[in-house]
Structure formats: C-alpha cells, structure tokens
Short mmCIF file of C-alpha atoms in Angstrom, two decimals:
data_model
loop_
_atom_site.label_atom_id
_atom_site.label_comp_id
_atom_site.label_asym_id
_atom_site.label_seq_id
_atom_site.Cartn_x
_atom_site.Cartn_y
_atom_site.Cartn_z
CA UNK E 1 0.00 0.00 0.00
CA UNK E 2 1.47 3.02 -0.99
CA UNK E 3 1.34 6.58 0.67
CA UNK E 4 -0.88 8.27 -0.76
CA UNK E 5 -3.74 5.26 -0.57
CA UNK E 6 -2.60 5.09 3.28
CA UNK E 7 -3.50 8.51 4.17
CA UNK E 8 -7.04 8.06 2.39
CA UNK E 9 -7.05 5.18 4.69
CA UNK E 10 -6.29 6.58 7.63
CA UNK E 11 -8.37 9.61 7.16
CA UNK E 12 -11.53 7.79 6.46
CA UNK E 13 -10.79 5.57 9.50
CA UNK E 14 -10.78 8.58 11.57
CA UNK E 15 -13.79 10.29 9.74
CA UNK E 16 -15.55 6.74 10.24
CA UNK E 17 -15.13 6.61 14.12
CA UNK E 18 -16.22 9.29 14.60
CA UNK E 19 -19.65 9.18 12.27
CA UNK E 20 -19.86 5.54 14.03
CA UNK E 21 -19.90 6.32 17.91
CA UNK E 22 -20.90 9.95 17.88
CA UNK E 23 -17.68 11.02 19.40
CA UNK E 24 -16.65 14.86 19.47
CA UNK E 25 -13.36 14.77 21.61
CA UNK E 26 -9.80 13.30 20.67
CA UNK E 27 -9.54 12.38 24.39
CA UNK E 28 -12.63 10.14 24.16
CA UNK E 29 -11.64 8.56 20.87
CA UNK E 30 -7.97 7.62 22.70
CA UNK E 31 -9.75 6.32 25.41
CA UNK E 32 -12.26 4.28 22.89
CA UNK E 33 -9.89 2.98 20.93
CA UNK E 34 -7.87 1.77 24.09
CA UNK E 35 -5.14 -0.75 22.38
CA UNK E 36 -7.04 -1.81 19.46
CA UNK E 37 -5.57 -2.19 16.10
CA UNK E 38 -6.75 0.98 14.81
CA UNK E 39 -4.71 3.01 17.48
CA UNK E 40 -2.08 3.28 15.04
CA UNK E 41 -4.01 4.26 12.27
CA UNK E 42 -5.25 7.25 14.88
CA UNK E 43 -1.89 8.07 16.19
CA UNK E 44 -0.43 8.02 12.25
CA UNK E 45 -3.76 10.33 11.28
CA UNK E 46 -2.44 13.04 14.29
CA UNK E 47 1.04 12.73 12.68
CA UNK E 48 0.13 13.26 9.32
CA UNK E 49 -2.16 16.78 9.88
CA UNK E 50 -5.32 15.62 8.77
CA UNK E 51 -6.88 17.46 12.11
CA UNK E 52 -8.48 21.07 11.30
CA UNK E 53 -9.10 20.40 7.66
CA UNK E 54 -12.29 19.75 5.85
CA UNK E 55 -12.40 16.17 4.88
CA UNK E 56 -13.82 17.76 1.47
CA UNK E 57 -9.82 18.82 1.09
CA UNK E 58 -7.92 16.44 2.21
CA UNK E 59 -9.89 13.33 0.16
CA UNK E 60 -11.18 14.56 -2.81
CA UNK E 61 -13.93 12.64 -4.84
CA UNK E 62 -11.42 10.98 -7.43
CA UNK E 63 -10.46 8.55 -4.34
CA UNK E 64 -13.43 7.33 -3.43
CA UNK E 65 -12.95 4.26 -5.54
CA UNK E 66 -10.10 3.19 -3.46
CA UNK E 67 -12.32 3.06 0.23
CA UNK E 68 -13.43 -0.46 -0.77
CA UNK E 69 -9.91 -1.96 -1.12
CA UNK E 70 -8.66 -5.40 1.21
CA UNK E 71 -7.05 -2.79 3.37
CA UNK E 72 -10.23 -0.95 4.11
CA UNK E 73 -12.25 -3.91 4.28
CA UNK E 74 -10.33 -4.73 7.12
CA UNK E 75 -10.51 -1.83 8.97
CA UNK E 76 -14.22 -2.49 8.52
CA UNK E 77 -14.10 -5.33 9.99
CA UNK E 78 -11.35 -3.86 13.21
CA UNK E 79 -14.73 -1.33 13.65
CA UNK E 80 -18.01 -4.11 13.37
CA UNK E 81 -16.36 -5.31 16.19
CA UNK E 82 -15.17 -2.76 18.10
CA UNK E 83 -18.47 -1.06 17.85
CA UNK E 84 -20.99 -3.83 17.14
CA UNK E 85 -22.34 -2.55 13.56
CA UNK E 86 -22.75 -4.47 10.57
CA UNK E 87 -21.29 -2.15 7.81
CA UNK E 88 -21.58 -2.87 4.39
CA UNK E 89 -19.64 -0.75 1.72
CA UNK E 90 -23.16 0.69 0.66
CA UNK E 91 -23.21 2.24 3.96
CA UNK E 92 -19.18 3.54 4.02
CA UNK E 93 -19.94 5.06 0.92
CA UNK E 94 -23.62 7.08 2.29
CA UNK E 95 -21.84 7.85 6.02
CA UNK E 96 -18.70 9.41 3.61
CA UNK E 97 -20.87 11.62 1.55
CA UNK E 98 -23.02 12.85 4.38
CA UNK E 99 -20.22 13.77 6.57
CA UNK E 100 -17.22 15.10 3.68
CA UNK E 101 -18.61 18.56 3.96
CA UNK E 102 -18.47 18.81 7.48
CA UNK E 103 -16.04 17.28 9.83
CA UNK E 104 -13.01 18.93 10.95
CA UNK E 105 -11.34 19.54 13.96
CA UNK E 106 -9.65 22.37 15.01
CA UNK E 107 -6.13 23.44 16.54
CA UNK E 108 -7.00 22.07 20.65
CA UNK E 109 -8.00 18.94 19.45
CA UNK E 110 -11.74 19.08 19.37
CA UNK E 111 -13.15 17.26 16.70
CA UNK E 112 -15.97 19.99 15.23
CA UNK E 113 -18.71 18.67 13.45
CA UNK E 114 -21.46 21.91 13.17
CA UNK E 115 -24.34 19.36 12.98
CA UNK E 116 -25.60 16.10 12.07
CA UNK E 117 -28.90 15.96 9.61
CA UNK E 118 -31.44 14.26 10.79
CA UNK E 119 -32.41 12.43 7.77
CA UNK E 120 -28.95 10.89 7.32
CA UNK E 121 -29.15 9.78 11.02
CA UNK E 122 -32.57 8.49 10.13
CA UNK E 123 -31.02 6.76 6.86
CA UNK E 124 -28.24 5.52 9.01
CA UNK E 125 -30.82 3.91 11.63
CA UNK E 126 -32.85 2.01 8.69
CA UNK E 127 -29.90 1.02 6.81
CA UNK E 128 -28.89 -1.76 9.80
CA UNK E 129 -32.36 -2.77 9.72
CA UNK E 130 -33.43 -6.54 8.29
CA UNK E 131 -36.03 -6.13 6.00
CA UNK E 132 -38.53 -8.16 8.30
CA UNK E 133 -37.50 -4.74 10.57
CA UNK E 134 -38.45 -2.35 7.87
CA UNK E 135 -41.78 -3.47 7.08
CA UNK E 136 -42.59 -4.12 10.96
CA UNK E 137 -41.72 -0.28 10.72
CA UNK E 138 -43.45 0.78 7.76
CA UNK E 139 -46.77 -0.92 8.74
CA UNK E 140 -46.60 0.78 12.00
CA UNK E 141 -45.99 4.12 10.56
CA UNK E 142 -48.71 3.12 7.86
CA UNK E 143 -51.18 2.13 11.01
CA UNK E 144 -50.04 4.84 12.78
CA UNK E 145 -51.20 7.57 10.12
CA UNK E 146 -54.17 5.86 9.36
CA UNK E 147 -55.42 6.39 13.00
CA UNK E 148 -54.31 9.89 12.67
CA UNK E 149 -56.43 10.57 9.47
CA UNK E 150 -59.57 8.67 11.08
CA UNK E 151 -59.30 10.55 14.00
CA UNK E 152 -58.91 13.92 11.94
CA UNK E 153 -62.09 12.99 10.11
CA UNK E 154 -64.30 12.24 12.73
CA UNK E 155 -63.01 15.25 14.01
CA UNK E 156 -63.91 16.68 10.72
CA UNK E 157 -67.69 15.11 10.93
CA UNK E 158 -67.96 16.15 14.72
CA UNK E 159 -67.10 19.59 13.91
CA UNK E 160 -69.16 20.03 11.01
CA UNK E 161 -72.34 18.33 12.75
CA UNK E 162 -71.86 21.04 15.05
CA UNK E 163 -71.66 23.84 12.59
CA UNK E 164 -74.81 22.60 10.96
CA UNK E 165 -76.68 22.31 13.89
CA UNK E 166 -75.35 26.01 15.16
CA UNK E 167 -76.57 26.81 11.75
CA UNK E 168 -80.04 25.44 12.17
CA UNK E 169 -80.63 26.84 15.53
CA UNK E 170 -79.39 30.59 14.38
CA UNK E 171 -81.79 30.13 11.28
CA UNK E 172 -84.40 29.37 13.34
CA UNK E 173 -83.75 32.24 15.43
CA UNK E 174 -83.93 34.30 12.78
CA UNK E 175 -87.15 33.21 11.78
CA UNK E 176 -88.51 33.90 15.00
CA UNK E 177 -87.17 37.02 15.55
CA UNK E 178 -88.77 37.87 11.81
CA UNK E 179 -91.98 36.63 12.53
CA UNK E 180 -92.08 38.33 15.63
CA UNK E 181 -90.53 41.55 14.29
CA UNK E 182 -93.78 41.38 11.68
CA UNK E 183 -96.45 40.76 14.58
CA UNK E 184 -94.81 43.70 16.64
CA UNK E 185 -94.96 46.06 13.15
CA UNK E 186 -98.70 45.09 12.60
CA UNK E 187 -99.40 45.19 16.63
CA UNK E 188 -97.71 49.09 16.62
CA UNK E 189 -99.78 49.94 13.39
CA UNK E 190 -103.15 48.84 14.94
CA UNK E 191 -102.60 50.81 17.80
CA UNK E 192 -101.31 53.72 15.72
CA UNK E 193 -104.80 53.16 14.30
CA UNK E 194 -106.50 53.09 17.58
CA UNK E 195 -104.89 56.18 18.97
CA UNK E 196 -105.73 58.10 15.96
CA UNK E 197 -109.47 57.07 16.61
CA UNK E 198 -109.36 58.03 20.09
CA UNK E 199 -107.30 61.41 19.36
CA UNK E 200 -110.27 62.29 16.21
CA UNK E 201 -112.58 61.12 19.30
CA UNK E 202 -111.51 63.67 21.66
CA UNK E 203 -110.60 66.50 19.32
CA UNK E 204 -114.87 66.19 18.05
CA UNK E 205 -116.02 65.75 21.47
CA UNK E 206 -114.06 68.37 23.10
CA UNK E 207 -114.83 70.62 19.73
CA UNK E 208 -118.73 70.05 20.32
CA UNK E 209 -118.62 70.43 23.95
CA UNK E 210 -116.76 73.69 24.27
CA UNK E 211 -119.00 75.60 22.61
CA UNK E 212 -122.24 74.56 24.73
CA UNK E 213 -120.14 74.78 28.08
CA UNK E 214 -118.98 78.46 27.35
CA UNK E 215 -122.85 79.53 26.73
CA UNK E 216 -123.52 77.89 29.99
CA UNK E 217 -120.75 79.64 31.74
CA UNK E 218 -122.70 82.59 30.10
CA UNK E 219 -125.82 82.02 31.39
CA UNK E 220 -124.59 81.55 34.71
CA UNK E 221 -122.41 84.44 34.92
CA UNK E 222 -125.45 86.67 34.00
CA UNK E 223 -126.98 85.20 36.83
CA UNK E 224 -124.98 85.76 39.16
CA UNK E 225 -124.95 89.24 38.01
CA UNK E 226 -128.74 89.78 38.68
CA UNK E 227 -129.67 90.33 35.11
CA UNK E 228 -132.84 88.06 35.42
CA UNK E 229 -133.69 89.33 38.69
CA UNK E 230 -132.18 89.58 42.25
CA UNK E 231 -131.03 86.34 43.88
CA UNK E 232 -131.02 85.15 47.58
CA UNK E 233 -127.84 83.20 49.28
CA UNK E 234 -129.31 80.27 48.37
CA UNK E 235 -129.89 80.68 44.90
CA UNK E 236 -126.28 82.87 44.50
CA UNK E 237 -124.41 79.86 46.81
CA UNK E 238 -126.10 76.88 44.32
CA UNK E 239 -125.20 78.88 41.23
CA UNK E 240 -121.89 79.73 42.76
CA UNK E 241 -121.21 75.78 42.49
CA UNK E 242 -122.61 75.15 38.73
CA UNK E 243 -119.97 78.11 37.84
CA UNK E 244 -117.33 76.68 39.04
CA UNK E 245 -117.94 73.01 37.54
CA UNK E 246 -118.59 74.55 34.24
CA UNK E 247 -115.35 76.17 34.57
CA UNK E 248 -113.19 73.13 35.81
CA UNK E 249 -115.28 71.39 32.77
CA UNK E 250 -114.29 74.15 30.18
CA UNK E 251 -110.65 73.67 31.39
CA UNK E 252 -110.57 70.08 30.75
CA UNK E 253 -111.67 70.68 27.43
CA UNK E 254 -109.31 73.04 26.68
CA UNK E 255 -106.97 70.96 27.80
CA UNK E 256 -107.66 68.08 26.19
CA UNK E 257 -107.59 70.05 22.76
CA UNK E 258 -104.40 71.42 23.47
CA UNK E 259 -102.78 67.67 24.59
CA UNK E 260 -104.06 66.22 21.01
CA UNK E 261 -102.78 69.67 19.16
CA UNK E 262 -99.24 68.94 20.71
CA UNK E 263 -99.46 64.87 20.14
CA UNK E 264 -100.58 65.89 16.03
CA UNK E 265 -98.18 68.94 15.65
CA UNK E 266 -101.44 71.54 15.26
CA UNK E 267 -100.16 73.26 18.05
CA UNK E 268 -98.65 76.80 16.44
CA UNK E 269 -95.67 78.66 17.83
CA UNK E 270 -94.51 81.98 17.78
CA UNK E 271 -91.24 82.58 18.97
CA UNK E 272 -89.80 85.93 19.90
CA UNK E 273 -87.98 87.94 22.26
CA UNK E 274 -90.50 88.59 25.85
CA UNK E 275 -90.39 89.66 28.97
CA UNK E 276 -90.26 86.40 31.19
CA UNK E 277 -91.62 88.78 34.26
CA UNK E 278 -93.94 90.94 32.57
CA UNK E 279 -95.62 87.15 31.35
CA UNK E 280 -95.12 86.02 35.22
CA UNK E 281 -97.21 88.96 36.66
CA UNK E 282 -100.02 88.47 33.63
CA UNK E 283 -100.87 84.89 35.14
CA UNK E 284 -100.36 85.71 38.84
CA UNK E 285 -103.08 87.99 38.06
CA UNK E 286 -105.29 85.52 36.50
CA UNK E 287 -104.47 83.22 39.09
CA UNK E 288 -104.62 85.48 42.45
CA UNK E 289 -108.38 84.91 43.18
CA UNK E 290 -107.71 80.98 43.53
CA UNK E 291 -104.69 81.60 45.99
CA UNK E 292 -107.01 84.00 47.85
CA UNK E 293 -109.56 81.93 48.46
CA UNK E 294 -107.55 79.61 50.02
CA UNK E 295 -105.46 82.77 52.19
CA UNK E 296 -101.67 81.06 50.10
CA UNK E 297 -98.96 83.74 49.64
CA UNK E 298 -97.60 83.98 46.62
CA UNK E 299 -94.23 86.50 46.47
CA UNK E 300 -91.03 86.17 44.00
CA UNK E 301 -87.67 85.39 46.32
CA UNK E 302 -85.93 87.98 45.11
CA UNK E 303 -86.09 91.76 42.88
CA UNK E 304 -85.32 91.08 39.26
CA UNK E 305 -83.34 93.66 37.63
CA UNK E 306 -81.59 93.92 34.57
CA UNK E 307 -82.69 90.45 33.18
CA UNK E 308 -82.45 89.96 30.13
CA UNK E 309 -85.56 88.79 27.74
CA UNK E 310 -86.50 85.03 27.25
CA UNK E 311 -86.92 83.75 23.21
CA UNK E 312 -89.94 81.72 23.21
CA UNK E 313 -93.71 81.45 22.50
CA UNK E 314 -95.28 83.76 24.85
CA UNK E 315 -99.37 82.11 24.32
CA UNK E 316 -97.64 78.50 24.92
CA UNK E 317 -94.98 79.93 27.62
CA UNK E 318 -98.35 81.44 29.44
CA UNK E 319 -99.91 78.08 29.59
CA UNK E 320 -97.28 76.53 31.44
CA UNK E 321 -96.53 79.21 33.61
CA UNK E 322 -100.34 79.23 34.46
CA UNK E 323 -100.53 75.10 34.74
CA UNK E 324 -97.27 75.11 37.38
CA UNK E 325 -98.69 77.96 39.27
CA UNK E 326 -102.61 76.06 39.52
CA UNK E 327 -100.76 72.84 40.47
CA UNK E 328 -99.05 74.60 43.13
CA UNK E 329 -102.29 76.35 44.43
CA UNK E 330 -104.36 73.03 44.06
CA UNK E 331 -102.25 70.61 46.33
CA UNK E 332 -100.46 73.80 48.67
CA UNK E 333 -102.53 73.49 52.35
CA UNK E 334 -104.39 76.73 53.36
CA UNK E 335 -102.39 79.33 54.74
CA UNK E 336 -99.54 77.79 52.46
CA UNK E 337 -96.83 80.01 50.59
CA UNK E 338 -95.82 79.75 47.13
CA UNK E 339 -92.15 81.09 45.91
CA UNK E 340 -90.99 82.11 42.67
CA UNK E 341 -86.87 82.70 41.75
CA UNK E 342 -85.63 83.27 38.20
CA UNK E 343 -82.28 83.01 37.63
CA UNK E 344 -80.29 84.35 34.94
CA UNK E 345 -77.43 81.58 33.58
CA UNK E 346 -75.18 82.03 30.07
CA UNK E 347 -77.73 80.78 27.43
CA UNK E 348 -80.90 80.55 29.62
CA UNK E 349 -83.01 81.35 31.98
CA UNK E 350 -84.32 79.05 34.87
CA UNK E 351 -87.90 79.69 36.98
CA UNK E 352 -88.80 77.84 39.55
CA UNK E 353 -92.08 77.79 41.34
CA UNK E 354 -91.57 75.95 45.20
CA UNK E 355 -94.39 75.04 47.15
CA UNK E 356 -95.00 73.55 50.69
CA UNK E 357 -97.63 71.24 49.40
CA UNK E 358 -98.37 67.83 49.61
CA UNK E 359 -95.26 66.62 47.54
CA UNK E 360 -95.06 63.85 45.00
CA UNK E 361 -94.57 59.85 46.19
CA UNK E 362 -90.98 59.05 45.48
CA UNK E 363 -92.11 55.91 43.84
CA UNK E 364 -94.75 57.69 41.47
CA UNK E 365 -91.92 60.66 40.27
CA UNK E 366 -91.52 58.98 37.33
CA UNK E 367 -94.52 59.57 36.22
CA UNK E 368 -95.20 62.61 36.77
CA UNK E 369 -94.71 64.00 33.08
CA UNK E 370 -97.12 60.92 31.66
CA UNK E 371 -100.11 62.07 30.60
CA UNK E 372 -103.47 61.46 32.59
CA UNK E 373 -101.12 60.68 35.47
CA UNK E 374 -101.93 62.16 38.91
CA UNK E 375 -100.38 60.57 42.21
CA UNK E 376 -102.50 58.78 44.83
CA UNK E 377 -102.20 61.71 47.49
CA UNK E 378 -103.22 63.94 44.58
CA UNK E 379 -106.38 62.05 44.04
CA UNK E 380 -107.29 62.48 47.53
CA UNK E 381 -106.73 65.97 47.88
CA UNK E 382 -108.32 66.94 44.79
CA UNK E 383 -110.71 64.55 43.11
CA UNK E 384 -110.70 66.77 39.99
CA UNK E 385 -107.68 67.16 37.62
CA UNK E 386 -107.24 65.74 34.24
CA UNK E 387 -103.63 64.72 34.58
CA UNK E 388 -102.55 66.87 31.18
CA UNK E 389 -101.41 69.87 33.19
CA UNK E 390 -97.29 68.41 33.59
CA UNK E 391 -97.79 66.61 30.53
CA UNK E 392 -98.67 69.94 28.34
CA UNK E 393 -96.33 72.00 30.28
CA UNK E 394 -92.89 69.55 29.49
CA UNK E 395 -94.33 69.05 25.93
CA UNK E 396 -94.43 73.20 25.63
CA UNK E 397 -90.83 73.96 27.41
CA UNK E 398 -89.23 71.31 24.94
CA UNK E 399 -90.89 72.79 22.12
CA UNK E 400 -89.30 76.19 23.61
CA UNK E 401 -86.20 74.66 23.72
CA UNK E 402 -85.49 73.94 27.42
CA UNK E 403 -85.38 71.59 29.73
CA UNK E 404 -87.80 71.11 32.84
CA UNK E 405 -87.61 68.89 36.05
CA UNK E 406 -88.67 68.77 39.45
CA UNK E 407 -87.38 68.04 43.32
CA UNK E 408 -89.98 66.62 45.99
CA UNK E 409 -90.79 65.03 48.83
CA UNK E 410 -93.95 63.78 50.13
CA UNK E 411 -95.50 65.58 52.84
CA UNK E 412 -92.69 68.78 52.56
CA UNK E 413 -93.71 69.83 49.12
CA UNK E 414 -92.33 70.33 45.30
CA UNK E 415 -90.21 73.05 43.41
CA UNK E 416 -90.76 72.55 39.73
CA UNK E 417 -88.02 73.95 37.19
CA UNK E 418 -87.64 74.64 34.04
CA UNK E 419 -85.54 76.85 31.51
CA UNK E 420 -86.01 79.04 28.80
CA UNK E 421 -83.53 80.18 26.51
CA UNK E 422 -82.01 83.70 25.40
CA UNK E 423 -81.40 82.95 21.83
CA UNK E 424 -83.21 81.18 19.15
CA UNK E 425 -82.25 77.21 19.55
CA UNK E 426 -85.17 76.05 16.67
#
C-alpha cells in the first residue's frame, strides 16, 4: 500500500469513528480505541495533519474508488467489532458523503462537526435494519397515520355536525325574531290606528262640547250678576257651584284640545324675544283669586333687575306658567306660601315655582310628566284634575327649547323647574 492510498485510509478511518460512535473529543476517541488495532491508524492520522481540515480537502472525490480496497475492508471489519455494527460498503460510501462537507477539527483537538442531519441519522438507523425490521416499521408508521387521518375525520364530521346544527338553531332564530318583528310592526300599526281614533274622538267631542259649556258659563255668569232678577244666598251659593264646575269642565276641554294639538303637531308657535316677568305677573293675576280663596302667599324670592328677555312662545310659555302655578295652588294646604326665583345663567333662563304642598310619592316621580297621570295623594286631595297639566307644560318647554324637572318630597312639598332660553335654539 502506498502513501498516498494510506492517508485516504487513515483519514476515512478517523472520519468513520467518529460518524460511528458519535464522538466529538480526541480524548474520548484515545480512550475508545484503548489498544485496538486501529490506534495506530489514529496516532499516524495526528502525525500526518489531517486534524483542522475539511475532509472535502484532504480526500477529494477521485479517491473514493479506493475506500473499498482489502485494506479498508479490514478496517471495517477492526470497527463491526469494536463497535458492534454491521457495515456494508453501501453504507461507508452514504456515512462518507453525508459527513465530507463537514467534519473537521480544530487546533486544541476538538473534533468539530457543526451538525448532524437528521435524515442521514434516520437513513443511518434504517440502513442496519433486516427487511422483516423495515416493514414491521413501515406498517406501524402506515397504522399509525391511518389512526391519525380517522381521528382527523371524525373530528372533521364532529365539527361540522356542530356547525350545521349552530346553523339550524341561528336560522331558526332568525325566523322567529322575523316573525315576531312582523307581529310587533302590525301590533304598533293597529294601535297607531287606535290612537288616531281616540285622538279624532276627543278633538270632536271636546270641539262640540266647548262651545255649549262656554254659553252655559254665560248664562250663569249673567246670573250671578242679577240680570234676570235679584237672587237670595241660596240661589247665589247653588249657582256659585254650577260656575265653578262649568269652569273646571271648560278647562278640561281646553286641555284636552291642546294635549291632542301637541301629540298631532297643530299646536302653532310663535317665537320671539319677551319679557319672562312681565308674562309672570299676567298669570299671577289671573291666578290670584284661587290663591285667595284659600289665604296662600304667593311673592317672588328675590327683585329682578336687569334680566335679560326670554326667546320663546309667549301664548304656549303662558300656559305653562299658568298650569305650574294652579298645580301649586291646588295641592299647597291653606295658609300655604308659594315662591318664585328666576335666575339668569349664560344661554338661559331658569324659573322655579316651590311650594309647601303635599309633595309627589318618590315611587310615582316617574310619572309625573305621563299624561293622565296624577299621584294617589293627589287624588285624595283633589278629586278633579285631568292629569294633562305636567304633561302639556314639558311638551311646551321642549318645544321652547329647554329643559324642565322637578325636586320633591312627600308631605314637605315640590319646586318645579324649568328653563327658557335667550337665543333662538329652533
């Protein structure tokens, strides 16, 4: 054996124990190879420099041909059964190819191999494998995948049995919520239809009753002036009473007309600049007698100077002003005292009428602004009222552009509020 064919020997010796037992350090192939045979081969490998060059250098290609010689073959065999493989030159000639590229070792002695593919350590694995071994292994792989699919499709099936039901449910849903959506349309158009009736209802009835009740506040006005005739106390006390019903009737009707004119938009409004107190003092006037009669004070809380005027509606400002003030009068005890502040804020003016009435249930305040609503102690301290007053009165302030609200407490009284503003807001 000449030279050159011994260091391609030696070399791939090396290169071979160490693809073999997985061995990174010179020191552990010295103490490997203990005295074996191939201990010279390893000592003549350090000698000759192979160490820190890639194996792609030192044995090019053009040798391969000469791995499988007698001398080789024996080294082979020096390695089956050192390390207990079965090599065959098949597998010299894979383990060589995989590992040319990238064994070295470098200048402390450490043999450097950056890494070692999995797929040729996989190769390596099934190449010492009888072919009894291989199937065994392919079947189980094959079994093995087929379990996986199965389980992926019934996964599949579960998932999409699932789906369909989710499916099903929201579609019937849907349905529902359609159908239900249609009865709720025709329900709100029937009873559209049914408060129209009752609105024409009121609007003719109230129509054709206003004008016979105002004759009959007439009449009994002329009465009670002595144009037929002089009366006694009797006669003056009973006619007395029919005035005043007609009246309280005549104000329900009005009222009643002016709740359907603000629920159809008939209502008409004529906004300009007034004088918030010059309006106050109109319907404190109108109003007086009824506080009288029952001895209440009525007095503003303070002098109002320099305020500035109000832009609103002055007919449909009246009409609340006169419906807060009556309220307060109505439920106030005899002897009672009204109050009335105005205060003057960037944009707006806020009144506020106060009372020391009977007060509104707490659990009934939210009502207060529904129409035909009047609270339980209301009811039993005045059996008349049509419940439109606070109804009219937040419909009016709104249409005014403001805002109105209240405080109470039962037994102590109520202070109503509400604002009216300095520019035009419509």
């Amino acid at each position: 054996m000449d030279e050159k064919e011994q260091d391609i020997i030696i070399t791939f010796a090396t290169l071979l124990m160490h693809s073999v037992a997985d061995v990174f350090d010179i020191s552990r192939i010295r103490e490997i190879i203990g005295d074996n045979p191939v201990k010279e081969i390893f000592l003549e490998t350090e000698k000759k420099g192979f160490f820190g060059k890639k194996m792609a250098k030192t044995l090019p290609p053009s040798f391969i041909p000469a791995l499988f010689s007698d001398a080789v073959k024996k080294i082979i065999d020096i390695l089956s059964k050192s390390f207990g493989f079965d090599f065959t030159e098949s597998h010299l000639e894979q383990i060589y190819l995989e590992l040319e590229k990238q064994y070295s070792v470098d200048f402390t002695g450490r043999i450097i191999m950056p890494y070692i593919p999995e797929s040729f350590l996989e190769r390596r694995r099934i190449g010492y494998l009888s072919k009894e071994e291989l199937e065994v292994r392919v079947l189980k792989k094959t079994q093995e995948l087929q379990r996986l699919n199965n389980d992926l499709e019934n996964k599949i099936k579960e998932r999409t049995t699932e789906l369909a039901n989710l499916l099903s449910e929201q579609q019937k849903a849907a349905k529902m919520l359609i159908r239900r959506d249609l009865e709720l349309t025709r329900a709100n158009e029937k009873l559209q239809k049914v408060d129209e009736i009752k609105s024409s209802f009121i609007s003719i009835v109230a129509h054709q009753l206003r004008t016979p009740l105002s004759g009959i506040k007439w009449t009994l006005s002329m009465l009670l002036g002595g144009d037929m005739g002089p009366l006694n106390n009797d006669q003056k006390t009973f006619l007395m009473k029919s005035y005043e019903s007609n009246t309280r009737m005549i104000t329900l009707v009005n009222d009643m007309l002016v709740a359907d004119g603000i629920q159809s938009g008939k209502v008409h409004y004529g906004f300009k600049h007034i004088d918030i107190i010059d309006l106050m003092d109109n319907v404190l006037f109108e109003v007086s007698p009824q506080a009288a009669k029952r001895n209440i004070l009525i007095e503003y809380k303070n002098k109002f100077e320099n305020l500035p005027q109000a832009y609103a509606d002055p007919e449909t400002m009246r009409a609340v002003l006169q419906n807060l003030l009556e309220n307060a009068i109505k439920y106030t005890i005899e002897g009672g005292r009204i109050e009335i502040d105005v205060k003057q804020e960037p944009d707006h003016l806020v009144i506020s009428i106060a009372d020391n009435g009977i007060g509104i249930p707490k659990d009934q305040a939210k009502d207060v602004f529904v129409k035909f609503f009047r609270a339980r102690n209301a009811v039993k301290q005045e059996t008349d009222g049509s419940g439109l007053g606070l109804y009219i009165a937040k419909s009016i302030v709104e249409k005014n552009g403001g805002t109105i609200w209240f405080d109470s407490e039962e037994g102590k009284g109520s202070s109503f509020y509400f604002t009216v503003p300095l520019e035009e807001k419509h």
